[in-house]
Each structure stands twice: as C-alpha cells, then as structure tokens.
Tab-separated table of C-alpha atoms in Angstrom:
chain	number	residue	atom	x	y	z
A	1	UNK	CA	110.611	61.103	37.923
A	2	UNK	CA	109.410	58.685	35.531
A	3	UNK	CA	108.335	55.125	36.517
A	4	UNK	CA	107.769	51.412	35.852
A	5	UNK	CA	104.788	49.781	37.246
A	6	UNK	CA	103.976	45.977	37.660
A	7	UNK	CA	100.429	45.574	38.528
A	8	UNK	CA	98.278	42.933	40.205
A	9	UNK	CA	101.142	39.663	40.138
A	10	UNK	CA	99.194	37.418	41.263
A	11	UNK	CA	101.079	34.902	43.738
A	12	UNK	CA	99.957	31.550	45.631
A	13	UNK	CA	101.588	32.107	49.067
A	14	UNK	CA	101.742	30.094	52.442
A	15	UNK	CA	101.370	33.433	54.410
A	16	UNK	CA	99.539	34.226	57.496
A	17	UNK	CA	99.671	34.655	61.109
A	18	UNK	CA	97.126	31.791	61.783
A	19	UNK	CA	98.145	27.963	61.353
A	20	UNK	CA	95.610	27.436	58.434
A	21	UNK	CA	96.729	30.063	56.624
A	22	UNK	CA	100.051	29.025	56.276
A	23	UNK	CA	98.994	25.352	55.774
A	24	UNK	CA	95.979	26.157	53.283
A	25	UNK	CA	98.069	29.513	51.681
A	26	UNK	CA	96.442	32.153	49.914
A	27	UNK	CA	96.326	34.080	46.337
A	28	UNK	CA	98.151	37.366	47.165
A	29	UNK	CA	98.559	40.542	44.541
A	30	UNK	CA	101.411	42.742	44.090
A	31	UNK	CA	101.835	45.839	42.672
A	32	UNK	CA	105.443	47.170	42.392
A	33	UNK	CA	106.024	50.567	41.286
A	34	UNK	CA	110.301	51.750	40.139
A	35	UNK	CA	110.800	55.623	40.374
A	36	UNK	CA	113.940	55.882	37.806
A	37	UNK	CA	115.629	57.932	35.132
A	38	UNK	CA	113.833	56.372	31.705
A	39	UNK	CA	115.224	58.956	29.376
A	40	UNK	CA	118.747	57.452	28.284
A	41	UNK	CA	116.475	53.993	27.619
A	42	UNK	CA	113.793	56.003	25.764
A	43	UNK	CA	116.475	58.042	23.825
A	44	UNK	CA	118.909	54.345	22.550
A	45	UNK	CA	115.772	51.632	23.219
A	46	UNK	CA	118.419	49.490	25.108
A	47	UNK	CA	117.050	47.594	27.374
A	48	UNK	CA	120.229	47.726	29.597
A	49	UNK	CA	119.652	51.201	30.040
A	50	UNK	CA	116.780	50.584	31.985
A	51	UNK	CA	115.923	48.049	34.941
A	52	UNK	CA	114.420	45.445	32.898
A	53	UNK	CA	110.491	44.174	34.608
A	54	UNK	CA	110.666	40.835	33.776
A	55	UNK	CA	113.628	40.260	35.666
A	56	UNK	CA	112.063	42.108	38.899
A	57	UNK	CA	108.759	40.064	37.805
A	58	UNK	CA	111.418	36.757	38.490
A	59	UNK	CA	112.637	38.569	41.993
A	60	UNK	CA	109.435	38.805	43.308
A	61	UNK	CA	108.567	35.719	42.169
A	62	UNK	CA	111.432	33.414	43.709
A	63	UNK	CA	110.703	36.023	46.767
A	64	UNK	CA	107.084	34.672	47.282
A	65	UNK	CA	107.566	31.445	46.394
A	66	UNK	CA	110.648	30.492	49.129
A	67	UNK	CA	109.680	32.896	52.482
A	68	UNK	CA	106.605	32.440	54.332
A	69	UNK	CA	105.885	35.252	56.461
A	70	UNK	CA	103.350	36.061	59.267
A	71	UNK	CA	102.461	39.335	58.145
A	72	UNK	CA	102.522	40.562	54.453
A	73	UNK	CA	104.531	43.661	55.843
A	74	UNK	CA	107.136	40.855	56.177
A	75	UNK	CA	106.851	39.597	52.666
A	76	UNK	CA	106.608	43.420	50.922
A	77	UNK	CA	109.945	44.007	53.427
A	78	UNK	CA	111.532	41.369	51.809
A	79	UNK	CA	110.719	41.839	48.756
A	80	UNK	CA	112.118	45.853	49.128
A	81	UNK	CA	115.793	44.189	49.943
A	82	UNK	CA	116.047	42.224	47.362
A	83	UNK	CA	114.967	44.297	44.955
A	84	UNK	CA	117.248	46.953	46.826
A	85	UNK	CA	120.204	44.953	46.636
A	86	UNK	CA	120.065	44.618	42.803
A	87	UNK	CA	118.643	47.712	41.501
A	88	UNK	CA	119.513	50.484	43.750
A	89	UNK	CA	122.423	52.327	41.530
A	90	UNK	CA	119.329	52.858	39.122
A	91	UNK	CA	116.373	53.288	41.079
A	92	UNK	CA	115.913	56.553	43.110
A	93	UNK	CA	112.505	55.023	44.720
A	94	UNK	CA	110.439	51.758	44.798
A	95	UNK	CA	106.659	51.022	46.100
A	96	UNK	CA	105.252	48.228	47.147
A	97	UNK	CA	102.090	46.865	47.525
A	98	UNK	CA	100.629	43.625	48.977
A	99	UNK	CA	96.981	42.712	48.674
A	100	UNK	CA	95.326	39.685	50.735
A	101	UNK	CA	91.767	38.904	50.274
A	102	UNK	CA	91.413	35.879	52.397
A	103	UNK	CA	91.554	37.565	55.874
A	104	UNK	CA	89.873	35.916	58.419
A	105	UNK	CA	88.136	38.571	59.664
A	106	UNK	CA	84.120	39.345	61.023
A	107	UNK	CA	84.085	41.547	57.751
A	108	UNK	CA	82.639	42.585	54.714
A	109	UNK	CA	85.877	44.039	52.451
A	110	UNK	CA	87.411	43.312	49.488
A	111	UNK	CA	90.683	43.324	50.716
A	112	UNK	CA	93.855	44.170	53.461
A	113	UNK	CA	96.457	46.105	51.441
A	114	UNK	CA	99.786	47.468	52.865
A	115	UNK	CA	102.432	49.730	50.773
A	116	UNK	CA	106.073	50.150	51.957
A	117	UNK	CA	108.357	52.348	50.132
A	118	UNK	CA	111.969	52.961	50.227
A	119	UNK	CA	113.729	55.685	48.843
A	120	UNK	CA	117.906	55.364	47.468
C-alpha cells in the first residue's frame, strides 16, 4: 500500500482534562499517515488523482482550532471522522498521531503520544 505522511503539525490547542490546561492551551504535534492507491497519480501527475495534503493539512487544522477536548484521544477521534467523511472512497487506511508535551505529570518524559487508526 503506498502512503502519504504529514509529520509533526504543530498546533496551539485549548486541550486538557485540567482547568488550566484548557485556559492556558498547549502546543500539540500531529502526525497523519493516508494508506492509498498512489499509482494512477504517479502514472498522469494529477493531483486529483490523489488525496491532495494540503487540503487534509486545512482539515486538521480547522479541526484543532474549533473543538477542545479533554483527552487528545478525543481530538485524534475527531480528527479520524472528518477526515473519514471526505476521503474514504480513496483511502483504504489512515493513522493518527497526537503528541502533548505539557502533561502535568511527577515525570521526566518527553512526551504522551496516542495513535488511532481506522481502516475503510
């Protein structure tokens, strides 16, 4: 299966279970990762034979920037549908990952990451 991958979009977010989270918000990173058919776009360079990435870059974007969620599960869930909704006639399989640095825990880590996938 070939693939496009979006790594590290970097979003300011207002996510979080605790108050100051959502009040302060947070720098969150995304990876997004489309499992697809590339070879009719490789074979005419057409970019509607393909799902064009800076139009799932906007998605994710309008995505982060008008939900707040408690828990980035929420957010990469959300993210999924929509990107389901549009794309899924072309996509056979799309992972997600969310990255959140600023966790308020009794830790030394770099970060909390979760991946969600969903398969068409």
């Amino acid at each position: 299966m070939d693939k496009i991958r979006i790594n590290n979009l970097k979003f300011y977010t207002h996510n979080g279970v605790l108050k100051e989270e959502k009040r302060l918000g947070q720098q969150l990173e995304i990876d997004i990762e489309l499992q697809l058919s590339l070879r009719k776009a490789g074979e005419t360079d057409d970019v509607s034979q393909t799902v064009n990435y800076a139009e799932v870059n906007e998605k994710i974007a309008q995505h982060t920037s008008h939900y707040s969620y408690d828990l980035i599960e929420g957010l990469a869930s959300g993210i999924l549908d929509d990107l389901e909704s549009t794309y899924s006639k072309q996509l056979k399989k799309i992972i997600i990952r969310v990255r959140k640095y600023s966790v308020p825990m009794p830790s030394i880590f770099d970060n909390i990451e979760i991946e969600m996938e969903r398969e068409f």
